[in-house]
Short mmCIF file of C-alpha atoms and ligand atoms in Angstrom, two decimals:
data_model
loop_
_atom_site.label_atom_id
_atom_site.label_comp_id
_atom_site.label_asym_id
_atom_site.label_seq_id
_atom_site.Cartn_x
_atom_site.Cartn_y
_atom_site.Cartn_z
CA MET C 1 0.00 0.00 0.00
CA LEU C 2 1.04 3.62 -0.57
CA ALA C 3 1.54 4.46 3.12
CA GLU C 4 3.98 1.54 3.49
CA GLU C 5 5.84 2.57 0.33
CA PHE C 6 6.23 6.07 1.79
CA GLN C 7 7.58 4.61 5.05
CA GLU C 8 10.11 2.43 3.20
CA ALA C 9 11.19 5.10 0.66
CA GLN C 10 14.79 6.25 1.08
CA HIS C 11 14.67 9.16 -1.40
CA VAL C 12 11.30 10.82 -2.07
CA VAL C 13 11.26 13.34 -4.94
CA VAL C 14 8.34 15.71 -5.45
CA LEU C 15 7.59 17.74 -8.62
CA THR C 16 5.02 20.51 -8.19
CA GLY C 17 3.18 22.79 -10.62
CA ALA C 18 0.77 25.69 -10.36
CA GLY C 19 -1.95 23.45 -8.88
CA VAL C 20 -0.12 23.25 -5.53
CA SER C 21 -0.54 27.04 -5.17
CA ALA C 22 -4.14 27.10 -6.45
CA GLU C 23 -5.62 26.81 -2.93
CA SER C 24 -3.48 29.81 -1.93
CA GLY C 25 -5.56 31.83 -4.38
CA ILE C 26 -2.91 32.01 -7.11
CA PRO C 27 -4.60 31.25 -10.46
CA THR C 28 -3.08 28.25 -12.23
CA PHE C 29 -1.06 29.07 -15.30
CA ARG C 30 -3.77 28.07 -17.72
CA GLY C 31 -6.75 28.65 -15.52
CA SER C 32 -6.43 32.39 -14.85
CA THR C 33 -9.80 33.75 -13.79
CA ASP C 34 -8.81 37.41 -13.86
CA SER C 35 -11.05 39.11 -16.48
CA TYR C 36 -8.67 41.81 -17.80
CA TRP C 37 -5.68 39.47 -18.19
CA SER C 38 -7.67 36.48 -19.49
CA GLN C 39 -7.89 38.36 -22.84
CA PHE C 40 -4.14 37.63 -23.27
CA ASP C 41 -2.50 34.28 -23.97
CA PRO C 42 -0.13 33.43 -21.10
CA MET C 43 2.03 31.56 -23.61
CA MET C 44 2.59 34.89 -25.40
CA LEU C 45 3.05 36.94 -22.22
CA ALA C 46 5.53 34.38 -20.78
CA SER C 47 7.79 34.47 -23.83
CA VAL C 48 10.83 36.32 -25.14
CA GLU C 49 8.83 37.43 -28.21
CA GLY C 50 6.01 38.72 -26.01
CA PHE C 51 8.45 40.83 -23.97
CA ARG C 52 10.19 42.10 -27.09
CA GLU C 53 6.88 43.07 -28.70
CA ASN C 54 5.32 44.67 -25.64
CA PRO C 55 7.70 45.00 -22.67
CA LYS C 56 5.28 47.29 -20.77
CA LEU C 57 2.35 44.80 -21.02
CA VAL C 58 4.52 41.84 -19.98
CA TRP C 59 6.14 43.80 -17.14
CA GLU C 60 2.63 44.80 -15.82
CA TRP C 61 1.40 41.17 -16.06
CA TYR C 62 4.28 40.05 -13.87
CA ALA C 63 3.79 42.98 -11.49
CA MET C 64 0.13 41.90 -11.04
CA ARG C 65 1.14 38.27 -10.49
CA ARG C 66 3.93 39.28 -8.08
CA GLU C 67 1.39 41.22 -5.98
CA LYS C 68 -0.80 38.08 -5.81
CA VAL C 69 2.20 36.01 -4.66
CA LEU C 70 3.17 38.54 -1.98
CA ALA C 71 -0.46 38.68 -0.73
CA ALA C 72 -0.85 34.87 -0.75
CA GLN C 73 -0.17 32.44 2.08
CA PRO C 74 1.13 28.87 1.80
CA ASN C 75 -1.73 26.34 1.95
CA PRO C 76 -1.93 22.88 3.65
CA ALA C 77 -0.34 21.29 0.57
CA HIS C 78 2.82 23.39 0.95
CA PHE C 79 2.96 22.68 4.70
CA ALA C 80 2.47 18.93 4.20
CA LEU C 81 5.44 18.83 1.79
CA ALA C 82 7.56 20.78 4.29
CA ARG C 83 6.63 18.22 7.00
CA LEU C 84 7.33 15.28 4.68
CA GLU C 85 10.86 16.62 4.08
CA GLY C 86 11.72 15.98 7.72
CA LEU C 87 10.12 12.51 7.80
CA VAL C 88 12.04 10.69 5.04
CA PRO C 89 15.79 9.90 4.88
CA ARG C 90 16.33 11.97 1.70
CA PHE C 91 13.93 14.44 0.05
CA THR C 92 14.15 16.61 -3.09
CA LEU C 93 11.50 19.18 -4.01
CA ILE C 94 11.42 20.33 -7.65
CA THR C 95 8.97 23.05 -8.62
CA GLN C 96 7.84 24.66 -11.87
CA ASN C 97 6.32 27.47 -9.83
CA VAL C 98 7.84 30.93 -9.70
CA ASP C 99 6.29 31.80 -6.32
CA ASP C 100 8.03 31.38 -2.92
CA LEU C 101 5.22 29.57 -1.10
CA HIS C 102 7.22 26.34 -0.69
CA GLU C 103 10.00 28.30 1.03
CA ARG C 104 7.52 30.22 3.19
CA ALA C 105 5.97 26.88 4.29
CA GLY C 106 9.41 25.69 5.41
CA SER C 107 10.70 23.66 2.45
CA GLN C 108 14.51 23.83 2.23
CA ASN C 109 16.02 24.95 -1.12
CA PRO C 110 13.43 23.73 -3.63
CA LEU C 111 14.80 23.42 -7.18
CA HIS C 112 13.07 26.18 -9.19
CA LEU C 113 13.10 24.93 -12.79
CA HIS C 114 11.44 28.13 -14.07
CA GLY C 115 13.05 30.78 -11.85
CA SER C 116 11.37 33.23 -9.50
CA ILE C 117 8.83 36.01 -10.04
CA LEU C 118 10.36 37.77 -7.02
CA VAL C 119 13.70 38.27 -8.80
CA THR C 120 14.27 41.12 -11.29
CA ARG C 121 17.07 40.85 -13.83
CA CYS C 122 18.74 43.02 -16.46
CA SER C 123 17.38 41.78 -19.82
CA ALA C 124 20.81 42.34 -21.40
CA GLU C 125 23.30 41.32 -18.69
CA GLY C 126 21.11 38.72 -16.95
CA ARG C 127 22.33 39.82 -13.51
CA ALA C 128 19.85 40.27 -10.66
CA LEU C 129 18.87 43.89 -10.03
CA ASP C 130 17.58 45.44 -6.82
CA GLY C 131 15.95 48.84 -6.35
CA ALA C 132 19.25 50.78 -6.38
CA ASP C 133 20.19 49.22 -9.74
CA LEU C 134 17.02 50.45 -11.48
CA LEU C 135 16.11 53.64 -13.33
CA ASP C 136 12.36 53.74 -12.75
CA ASP C 137 11.42 56.58 -15.09
CA THR C 138 10.08 54.04 -17.65
CA VAL C 139 7.83 50.95 -17.53
CA PRO C 140 9.55 48.46 -17.42
CA PRO C 141 12.28 50.19 -15.37
CA ARG C 142 15.78 50.06 -16.88
CA CYS C 143 19.14 48.76 -15.70
CA ARG C 144 21.12 51.73 -14.31
CA ARG C 145 24.38 50.27 -15.63
CA CYS C 146 23.49 49.50 -19.27
CA GLY C 147 20.05 51.04 -19.86
CA ALA C 148 18.39 47.78 -20.96
CA TYR C 149 14.90 46.97 -19.70
CA ALA C 150 14.53 45.05 -16.46
CA ARG C 151 12.70 41.72 -16.76
CA PRO C 152 11.29 39.13 -14.32
CA GLY C 153 13.78 36.44 -13.22
CA VAL C 154 11.68 33.63 -14.72
CA VAL C 155 12.36 31.17 -17.56
CA TRP C 156 10.21 32.12 -20.57
CA PHE C 157 8.91 29.77 -23.26
CA GLY C 158 11.71 29.42 -25.78
CA GLU C 159 14.41 29.91 -23.11
CA MET C 160 16.71 27.25 -21.68
CA LEU C 161 16.17 26.16 -18.10
CA PRO C 162 19.06 26.92 -15.72
CA ARG C 163 21.48 24.07 -16.55
CA ASP C 164 22.60 23.38 -12.98
CA VAL C 165 19.02 23.26 -11.67
CA TRP C 166 17.86 20.99 -14.50
CA ASP C 167 20.80 18.61 -14.03
CA ALA C 168 20.15 18.43 -10.27
CA ALA C 169 16.46 17.70 -10.91
CA GLU C 170 17.24 14.91 -13.41
CA ARG C 171 19.81 13.36 -11.06
CA ALA C 172 17.33 13.48 -8.17
CA VAL C 173 14.55 11.70 -10.11
CA ALA C 174 17.01 9.11 -11.46
CA SER C 175 18.01 8.24 -7.86
CA ALA C 176 14.47 8.39 -6.40
CA ASP C 177 12.60 5.40 -5.04
CA MET C 178 9.33 7.36 -5.14
CA LEU C 179 8.20 10.30 -7.30
CA LEU C 180 5.19 12.40 -6.28
CA ILE C 181 3.84 14.75 -8.99
CA VAL C 182 1.44 17.36 -7.64
CA GLY C 183 -0.65 19.97 -9.46
CA THR C 184 0.78 20.05 -12.95
CA SER C 185 -0.97 19.61 -16.29
CA ALA C 186 2.17 17.88 -17.63
CA VAL C 187 2.18 19.93 -20.85
CA VAL C 188 5.27 22.06 -20.26
CA HIS C 189 8.58 20.52 -21.28
CA PRO C 190 11.18 19.59 -20.39
CA ALA C 191 9.69 19.58 -16.80
CA ALA C 192 6.95 17.13 -17.80
CA SER C 193 9.53 14.66 -19.11
CA LEU C 194 11.31 14.41 -15.73
CA ALA C 195 9.00 11.48 -14.88
CA ALA C 196 10.73 9.45 -17.60
CA SER C 197 13.95 9.46 -15.52
CA LEU C 198 12.26 7.59 -12.66
CA PRO C 199 13.62 4.04 -12.19
CA LYS C 200 11.01 1.48 -13.30
CA ILE C 201 10.76 -0.11 -9.85
CA ALA C 202 9.97 3.23 -8.15
CA PRO C 203 6.28 4.11 -7.70
CA LEU C 204 4.87 7.20 -9.44
CA VAL C 205 2.21 8.97 -7.35
CA VAL C 206 0.11 11.73 -8.96
CA VAL C 207 -2.09 14.19 -7.05
CA ASN C 208 -4.41 16.27 -9.26
CA PRO C 209 -8.20 16.83 -9.38
CA GLU C 210 -7.96 16.19 -13.15
CA GLU C 211 -6.43 13.37 -15.21
CA THR C 212 -3.13 14.14 -16.94
CA GLU C 213 -0.49 12.27 -18.99
CA HIS C 214 1.24 11.58 -15.70
CA SER C 215 -1.89 10.26 -13.94
CA ARG C 216 -2.49 7.79 -16.77
CA ALA C 217 1.00 6.35 -16.16
CA ALA C 218 0.83 6.52 -12.36
CA ASP C 219 1.01 3.60 -9.93
CA TYR C 220 -1.21 5.65 -7.61
CA PHE C 221 -3.49 8.46 -8.84
CA ILE C 222 -5.10 10.51 -6.09
CA GLN C 223 -7.78 12.53 -7.87
CA ALA C 224 -8.21 15.30 -5.33
CA PRO C 225 -7.01 18.83 -4.53
CA ALA C 226 -3.49 18.85 -3.06
CA GLY C 227 -4.60 20.83 0.01
CA ALA C 228 -6.65 17.82 1.14
CA ALA C 229 -4.70 14.92 -0.37
CA LEU C 230 -1.17 15.77 0.81
CA PRO C 231 -1.92 16.25 4.54
CA ALA C 232 -3.93 12.98 4.42
CA LEU C 233 -1.03 11.16 2.74
CA VAL C 234 1.56 12.38 5.28
CA GLU C 235 -0.82 11.59 8.17
CA ALA C 236 -1.55 8.07 6.86
CA ALA C 237 2.13 7.27 6.37
CA PHE C 238 3.72 8.99 9.37
CA GLY C 239 0.90 10.00 11.70
CA LYS C 240 2.08 13.62 11.48
C1 BV8 I 1 12.99 24.76 -23.24
C2 BV8 I 1 7.79 30.65 -15.92
C3 BV8 I 1 14.90 24.37 -24.57
C4 BV8 I 1 7.12 31.83 -16.52
C5 BV8 I 1 7.06 28.74 -17.28
C6 BV8 I 1 9.12 19.46 -26.03
C7 BV8 I 1 7.82 19.13 -26.39
C8 BV8 I 1 6.87 20.14 -26.54
C9 BV8 I 1 7.21 21.50 -26.35
C10 BV8 I 1 8.50 21.82 -26.02
C11 BV8 I 1 9.45 20.81 -25.85
N1 BV8 I 1 10.63 21.40 -25.50
C12 BV8 I 1 10.47 22.74 -25.47
C13 BV8 I 1 9.17 23.04 -25.77
C14 BV8 I 1 8.62 24.39 -25.84
C15 BV8 I 1 8.07 24.81 -24.48
C16 BV8 I 1 6.87 23.99 -24.12
O1 BV8 I 1 6.94 23.13 -23.25
N2 BV8 I 1 5.77 24.27 -24.76
C17 BV8 I 1 4.55 23.51 -24.48
C18 BV8 I 1 3.65 24.31 -23.53
C19 BV8 I 1 3.87 23.27 -25.81
N3 BV8 I 1 9.07 24.71 -23.45
C20 BV8 I 1 9.99 25.67 -23.31
O2 BV8 I 1 10.09 26.63 -24.07
C21 BV8 I 1 10.97 25.52 -22.16
N4 BV8 I 1 12.32 25.73 -22.62
O3 BV8 I 1 12.51 23.69 -23.49
O4 BV8 I 1 14.31 25.11 -23.55
C22 BV8 I 1 14.52 25.09 -25.84
C23 BV8 I 1 14.98 26.39 -26.00
C24 BV8 I 1 14.66 27.05 -27.19
C25 BV8 I 1 13.82 26.43 -28.15
C26 BV8 I 1 13.30 25.14 -27.91
C27 BV8 I 1 13.65 24.48 -26.75
C28 BV8 I 1 10.72 26.56 -21.10
C29 BV8 I 1 9.43 26.26 -20.38
C30 BV8 I 1 9.31 27.20 -19.16
C31 BV8 I 1 8.19 28.18 -19.39
N5 BV8 I 1 7.98 29.00 -18.18
N6 BV8 I 1 6.96 29.47 -16.16
C32 BV8 I 1 5.86 32.20 -15.81
O5 BV8 I 1 5.44 31.50 -14.86
O6 BV8 I 1 5.29 33.22 -16.19
S1 BV8 I 1 6.03 27.42 -17.48
C33 BV8 I 1 4.54 27.71 -16.71
O7 BV8 I 1 3.79 26.53 -16.95
C34 BV8 I 1 4.58 27.80 -15.18
O8 BV8 I 1 5.86 27.66 -14.62
C35 BV8 I 1 3.73 26.60 -14.76
O9 BV8 I 1 4.09 26.07 -13.53
C36 BV8 I 1 4.12 25.72 -15.85
C37 BV8 I 1 3.49 24.42 -16.03
O10 BV8 I 1 2.12 24.56 -15.94
P1 BV8 I 1 1.45 23.86 -14.67
O11 BV8 I 1 2.29 24.14 -13.48
O12 BV8 I 1 1.19 22.45 -15.03
O13 BV8 I 1 0.16 24.71 -14.52
P2 BV8 I 1 -1.18 24.50 -15.36
O14 BV8 I 1 -2.03 25.71 -15.13
O15 BV8 I 1 -0.84 24.09 -16.76
O16 BV8 I 1 -1.87 23.23 -14.67
C38 BV8 I 1 -2.28 23.31 -13.32
C39 BV8 I 1 -2.61 21.90 -12.91
O17 BV8 I 1 -2.98 21.94 -11.53
C40 BV8 I 1 -3.79 21.31 -13.66
O18 BV8 I 1 -3.48 19.98 -14.03
C41 BV8 I 1 -4.93 21.34 -12.63
O19 BV8 I 1 -5.81 20.22 -12.78
C42 BV8 I 1 -4.15 21.18 -11.35
N7 BV8 I 1 -4.83 21.72 -10.16
C43 BV8 I 1 -5.71 22.75 -10.08
N8 BV8 I 1 -6.08 22.93 -8.79
C44 BV8 I 1 -5.40 22.01 -8.05
C45 BV8 I 1 -4.59 21.24 -8.92
N9 BV8 I 1 -3.79 20.25 -8.49
C46 BV8 I 1 -3.79 19.99 -7.16
N10 BV8 I 1 -4.52 20.68 -6.26
C47 BV8 I 1 -5.34 21.69 -6.67
N11 BV8 I 1 -6.07 22.37 -5.77
#
């Protein structure tokens, strides 16, 4: 049974997507409810071309999303994963999310495949910029050193993932004896293909209210919201 497999697992790896933050009130990537912004295609807004074509619109979309992240609180799903980390011999959290709710729930150094919405970078130099580095007489603000627009520190469609983070994520899944995939539609690559690195003997557990490519291949599919399913899983396996 799943609870026993959790108790015996030596290295549990978890991959999360926007669904784990849904119960914190952060719209999922494809499920945005916000009227004004739903007129735009997130695939366009979250792309290099989108920023090049309309830097002001893209900057304002991220500013709106950043406000939602700062106003949000971690939910029971985030807290359950933070508890699980201290209950298994080895634990690796990989997230596609650009929010910091895993960290605020107590997870130690999650691997952010797609960067962070809370980081601002120079669009030319790539370096992180803080307030003192910005000329804010334009929208987006500009890098004080080179004059290029500032951009969010996320990985856009058409951009490479940070090599070191991706390699660490692949190595973790390849050495896992259980992979838990929570709250992702499994359509974004290469994140979605991480599951293929899981050793055949290791169970794949998927938590999602909807079916996905991953759930169809799962050994255990828990069709429920993460905020309910994850605390129940940790309680059943460890009584915590
Ligand atoms: C790259 C940061 C090399 C920005 C994001 C191979 C095959 C096909 C396509 C490609 C491929 N390789 C590359 C591509 C192109 C592209 C891609 O994948 N396109 C797809 C969409 C067709 N990938 C890339 O460009 C990647 N780069 O591969 O580099 C390269 C370089 C140049 C040229 C070619 C290749 C870069 C991808 C990174 C994009 N950046 N985020 C930002 O956030 O603004 S991805 C974005 O989508 C978010 O990070 C989000 O997390 C992520 C994935 O979406 P999900 O997390 O799954 O969210 P979604 O809304 O889709 O689903 C939510 C799920 O939660 C649902 O299933 C829902 O049922 C569930 N849910 C809802 N409520 C709950 C819940 N679950 C649990 N509990 C709940 N309560």
